[in-house]
XYZ file of C-alpha atoms in Angstrom:
360
model
C 8.641 -29.065 -5.790
C 7.515 -26.627 -7.914
C 6.467 -27.492 -11.430
C 9.326 -27.203 -14.032
C 7.279 -24.289 -16.062
C 7.552 -22.238 -12.637
C 11.446 -23.099 -12.577
C 11.640 -21.693 -16.275
C 9.552 -18.668 -15.276
C 11.880 -17.646 -12.315
C 15.352 -18.663 -13.824
C 14.066 -16.282 -16.866
C 13.165 -13.972 -14.170
C 16.981 -13.994 -12.459
C 18.411 -13.424 -15.944
C 16.038 -10.072 -16.069
C 17.167 -9.510 -12.428
C 20.987 -9.454 -13.364
C 20.867 -7.769 -16.399
C 18.822 -5.057 -14.587
C 21.562 -5.047 -11.867
C 24.259 -4.996 -14.225
C 23.018 -2.372 -16.422
C 21.226 -0.109 -14.762
C 23.084 0.176 -11.705
C 23.590 4.472 -12.301
C 19.747 4.328 -11.935
C 20.115 2.749 -8.537
C 19.356 5.358 -6.192
C 16.162 6.411 -8.340
C 14.612 2.988 -8.495
C 15.500 2.323 -5.018
C 13.585 6.163 -4.643
C 10.731 4.448 -7.209
C 10.154 1.440 -4.360
C 9.369 3.689 -1.461
C 7.089 5.539 -3.537
C 5.674 2.265 -4.145
C 5.289 1.387 -0.338
C 1.440 0.707 0.912
C 2.470 2.961 4.091
C 2.433 5.969 1.427
C -1.175 5.514 1.070
C -1.979 6.418 4.995
C 0.625 9.338 5.361
C 0.834 11.384 2.051
C -1.662 10.298 -0.177
C -4.905 10.133 1.592
C -4.228 13.325 3.732
C -4.007 14.605 0.574
C -6.811 13.816 -0.820
C -9.145 13.534 2.080
C -9.507 17.205 2.297
C -9.875 17.767 -1.629
C -12.482 15.330 -1.747
C -13.668 13.288 0.964
C -15.071 10.759 -0.964
C -11.895 9.828 -3.049
C -10.129 10.149 0.787
C -12.505 7.608 2.017
C -12.269 5.557 -0.934
C -8.608 5.217 -1.034
C -8.554 3.695 2.296
C -11.076 1.314 1.771
C -9.375 0.440 -1.335
C -5.667 -0.319 0.066
C -7.490 -2.192 3.125
C -9.596 -4.788 1.196
C -6.545 -4.796 -1.597
C -3.522 -5.412 0.891
C -6.207 -7.935 2.346
C -6.281 -9.984 -1.143
C -2.818 -9.172 -1.019
C -2.173 -11.639 1.841
C -4.675 -14.187 0.787
C -3.298 -14.816 -2.650
C 0.157 -14.729 -0.757
C -0.944 -17.420 0.888
C -2.500 -19.510 -2.019
C 0.446 -19.143 -4.523
C 3.329 -19.737 -2.664
C 5.603 -17.240 -4.545
C 8.969 -17.314 -3.543
C 11.250 -14.334 -3.857
C 14.447 -14.245 -6.113
C 16.938 -13.324 -3.339
C 16.231 -16.833 -1.676
C 14.971 -18.648 -4.634
C 18.176 -18.423 -6.415
C 20.104 -19.780 -2.948
C 17.649 -23.045 -2.903
C 16.593 -24.159 -6.400
C 18.399 -27.476 -8.166
C 18.417 -26.066 -11.430
C 21.312 -25.095 -12.094
C 24.426 -26.685 -12.671
C 27.040 -27.906 -10.201
C 24.875 -26.025 -7.645
C 26.612 -22.560 -8.858
C 23.510 -20.232 -8.456
C 23.573 -16.571 -10.146
C 24.484 -13.954 -8.122
C 21.701 -11.255 -6.955
C 23.037 -8.196 -5.180
C 20.770 -7.360 -2.127
C 20.065 -3.875 -0.776
C 18.624 -2.719 3.015
C 15.188 -3.024 1.133
C 15.486 -6.494 -0.110
C 14.716 -8.768 2.395
C 10.935 -8.703 2.811
C 9.550 -11.684 4.787
C 6.158 -12.589 3.266
C 5.240 -14.485 -0.032
C 6.448 -12.632 -3.057
C 3.156 -13.469 -5.531
C 1.764 -10.993 -6.096
C 3.798 -7.950 -5.132
C 2.172 -6.036 -2.315
C 4.057 -2.740 -3.800
C 2.823 -2.764 -7.154
C -0.497 -3.609 -5.938
C -0.780 -0.830 -3.691
C 0.817 1.359 -6.062
C -1.884 0.707 -8.716
C -4.823 0.494 -6.579
C -4.131 4.083 -5.325
C -3.065 5.718 -8.650
C -5.671 4.195 -10.119
C -8.157 5.895 -7.575
C -6.465 9.048 -8.033
C -6.624 9.203 -11.901
C -10.309 8.188 -12.013
C -10.954 11.104 -9.414
C -9.235 13.897 -11.730
C -10.516 12.487 -15.103
C -13.837 12.497 -13.429
C -13.756 16.597 -13.047
C -13.535 16.792 -17.183
C -16.302 15.173 -18.146
C -19.073 17.403 -16.626
C -18.699 19.798 -19.437
C -20.149 18.655 -22.700
C -19.246 21.221 -25.185
C -16.707 20.248 -27.854
C -13.517 22.074 -26.501
C -14.000 20.547 -22.643
C -14.430 16.993 -24.608
C -11.133 17.506 -26.670
C -9.869 18.812 -22.982
C -10.729 15.722 -21.551
C -8.923 13.430 -23.737
C -5.428 15.475 -23.688
C -5.760 15.211 -19.777
C -6.731 11.603 -20.397
C -3.525 10.541 -22.109
C -1.297 12.858 -20.033
C -3.266 11.111 -16.812
C -3.180 7.412 -17.646
C 0.743 8.200 -19.048
C 1.765 9.310 -15.651
C -0.001 6.278 -14.277
C 1.560 3.729 -16.025
C 5.301 5.455 -15.555
C 4.639 5.216 -12.458
C 3.719 1.720 -12.137
C 6.551 0.613 -14.278
C 9.277 2.419 -12.420
C 7.900 0.633 -9.315
C 7.613 -3.071 -11.113
C 11.421 -2.134 -12.079
C 12.621 -1.068 -8.942
C 11.212 -4.055 -7.335
C 12.710 -6.610 -10.075
C 15.903 -4.419 -9.466
C 16.229 -4.986 -5.776
C 15.506 -8.886 -6.399
C 12.689 -8.798 -4.354
C 10.382 -9.778 -6.414
C 10.251 -11.690 -10.121
C 9.060 -10.031 -13.328
C 5.636 -11.900 -13.371
C 4.827 -11.268 -9.405
C 4.682 -7.663 -10.264
C 2.800 -7.431 -13.257
C 0.284 -9.666 -11.415
C 0.219 -7.136 -8.751
C -0.258 -4.141 -10.885
C -3.386 -6.072 -12.615
C -4.851 -7.124 -9.043
C -4.820 -3.777 -7.968
C -6.461 -1.951 -10.866
C -9.193 -5.047 -10.354
C -9.985 -4.038 -6.969
C -9.772 0.090 -7.696
C -12.435 -0.411 -10.425
C -14.734 -2.791 -7.986
C -14.793 0.063 -5.716
C -16.099 2.375 -8.367
C -19.251 0.950 -8.061
C -19.271 0.575 -4.184
C -20.785 4.014 -3.214
C -22.325 2.551 0.101
C -18.437 2.876 1.891
C -19.261 6.638 1.810
C -22.215 6.337 4.301
C -20.940 3.217 6.499
C -21.315 3.860 9.900
C -19.009 3.137 12.984
C -20.812 -0.655 13.373
C -19.961 -1.216 9.321
C -16.569 -0.531 9.930
C -15.661 -2.411 12.960
C -17.888 -5.307 11.004
C -15.879 -5.509 8.096
C -12.436 -5.198 10.400
C -13.859 -8.559 12.047
C -14.789 -9.821 9.112
C -11.246 -9.510 7.472
C -9.265 -10.466 10.819
C -10.893 -13.673 11.340
C -11.145 -14.928 7.875
C -7.344 -14.505 7.333
C -6.314 -15.852 10.584
C -9.161 -18.407 10.458
C -7.483 -19.426 6.817
C -3.998 -19.363 8.715
C -5.393 -21.967 11.528
C -7.118 -24.172 9.203
C -4.159 -24.755 6.753
C -1.836 -25.004 9.799
C -3.924 -27.843 11.244
C -3.382 -29.638 8.037
C 0.768 -28.804 8.437
C 0.820 -26.403 5.931
C 2.675 -23.210 7.139
C 1.807 -19.896 5.645
C 4.882 -18.416 7.513
C 7.442 -20.508 5.587
C 8.435 -17.416 3.884
C 9.855 -16.063 7.152
C 12.431 -18.693 8.164
C 13.803 -18.498 4.538
C 14.411 -14.587 4.632
C 16.303 -15.070 8.159
C 18.700 -17.639 6.066
C 19.120 -16.154 3.122
C 19.284 -12.451 3.894
C 22.954 -10.908 3.528
C 22.846 -8.751 6.708
C 20.217 -9.848 9.780
C 19.527 -6.356 10.386
C 17.148 -5.903 6.908
C 14.934 -8.225 8.693
C 11.983 -6.506 9.474
C 9.192 -7.485 11.785
C 7.024 -5.028 9.901
C 7.353 -6.993 6.616
C 5.242 -10.166 8.164
C 2.274 -11.027 6.858
C 0.687 -10.579 9.802
C 2.195 -6.930 10.421
C 0.766 -5.586 6.975
C -2.703 -6.796 8.336
C -2.568 -5.687 11.414
C -1.464 -2.227 10.191
C -4.340 -2.212 7.545
C -7.433 -3.026 10.037
C -5.818 0.067 12.282
C -6.147 2.309 9.625
C -9.908 1.322 8.700
C -10.911 1.540 12.008
C -9.423 4.724 12.816
C -11.116 6.057 9.495
C -14.406 4.890 10.623
C -13.944 5.885 14.333
C -12.967 9.695 13.115
C -15.385 10.064 10.511
C -18.510 9.554 12.783
C -16.821 11.656 15.531
C -18.473 14.825 16.707
C -14.962 16.424 15.974
C -15.534 15.668 12.377
C -18.959 16.753 11.898
C -18.191 20.134 13.721
C -15.267 20.823 11.598
C -15.185 18.827 7.968
C -18.536 19.249 7.977
C -19.445 22.942 9.255
C -19.101 25.810 7.604
C -15.458 25.748 7.691
C -15.213 22.676 5.965
C -15.838 23.995 2.719
C -13.348 26.859 3.032
C -10.301 26.461 0.578
C -8.135 28.156 3.420
C -9.398 25.399 5.994
C -8.992 22.903 3.699
C -5.371 23.663 2.511
C -4.214 24.391 6.480
C -5.774 20.735 7.421
C -3.567 19.315 5.006
C -0.245 20.940 5.813
C -0.795 20.317 8.841
C -1.658 16.547 8.677
C 1.360 16.259 6.744
C 3.573 17.953 8.971
C 2.196 15.807 11.787
C 1.943 12.705 10.191
C 5.745 12.781 9.358
C 6.112 13.191 13.090
C 4.693 9.519 13.479
C 7.924 8.391 11.880
C 9.878 9.527 15.090
C 7.976 6.689 16.859
C 9.864 3.551 16.894
C 7.455 0.110 17.927
C 9.477 -1.982 20.141
C 9.780 -5.102 18.055
C 11.215 -7.805 21.028
C 7.551 -8.870 21.725
C 5.234 -9.708 18.669
C 2.329 -9.496 20.112
C 3.215 -6.002 21.464
C 4.292 -5.323 18.550
C 0.978 -5.809 16.810
C -1.105 -4.385 19.109
C 1.234 -0.977 19.164
C 0.797 -1.185 15.013
C -2.918 -1.024 15.203
C -3.023 1.823 17.815
C -0.302 3.799 15.707
C -2.011 3.165 12.131
C -5.949 4.183 14.072
C -3.919 7.237 15.112
C -3.512 8.112 11.427
C -7.206 8.500 9.956
C -8.040 10.032 13.555
C -5.544 12.829 13.096
C -6.182 13.462 9.234
C -9.994 13.217 9.951
C -10.694 14.343 13.195
C -8.142 15.860 14.961
C -6.226 18.026 12.982
C -9.858 19.698 11.235
C -11.189 20.069 14.612
C -8.100 22.132 15.978
C -8.091 24.299 12.442
C -11.527 24.968 13.541
C -10.957 26.323 16.836
C -8.458 28.576 15.818
C -10.451 30.017 13.015
C -13.329 30.378 14.929
C -12.063 32.949 17.128
C -10.393 35.166 14.423
C -13.795 35.036 12.233
C -15.465 36.478 15.914
C -12.554 39.735 15.779
C -13.795 40.630 12.242
C -16.120 43.195 11.995
């Protein structure tokens, strides 16, 4: 059984959730939207396509931070065995007369993995920390007094935006009863630490395809090995899945995409796709060629990439066979950086080439 202090922490968290669901009902649409903003999948489909063409160093770092951060999130979830509010209130014995508090559920409530730390909070703080740090790096190059004052002003503004977004994401995750307050706080702190660590890892910018593959293999084998070792001693790290299925208010809200291994496979696919594309001839010819430094080329690549990736949402992966789902999820995730880094820039390069040849 859980320690008494954890029960008290959870019960206090339930009170906060009840307060939010009662007093912030009118902000439900906004809070649901912020929960989607914090979805780690947005890193690959929105933030990465935008930043990679603006600054390839930042774009590359963003994928690495997202993947390694989500791997740490998975390991922490397995170690901490954190419950989610919507099922904890149904199973805890601390309430008298078996009258558990009533927590409202939403279509995005019923995540199936353990709850601590919050993956949304961790992923959001990871990527926004990278973006804010990158934006601030442009304002520190000038040393005159006016530039220093401008840097301080921008620093205050950007970090204020950072914390407004993180707080909004955290509140939204607590509001929908998918996380306790301490879980989202832990997620934000862990995400910032991972992002800060990559400020001192310049080697990722010149990593070969072999390095990407070795990293993928290490992340997969270590996570799978950790799972299997604990399973041998009768510790089931997928204990949260049956709880989610049992206590979710609507079975249709249960999504295999939220299981622990689904996130791992999705991230490994994205990292492999980045390594494959960034070491491809298409990337070298287009992005490292003469077109790659033109503003028009980059803007066209951003617009085309964002539009193309929205079409990927219409590709529904079958979920009736778990292993097939994981395989296709890996391939779909790998296709995202391949599209952004290699395919789209190469096509734009081919379109711009005959246009230039026609010019006198």
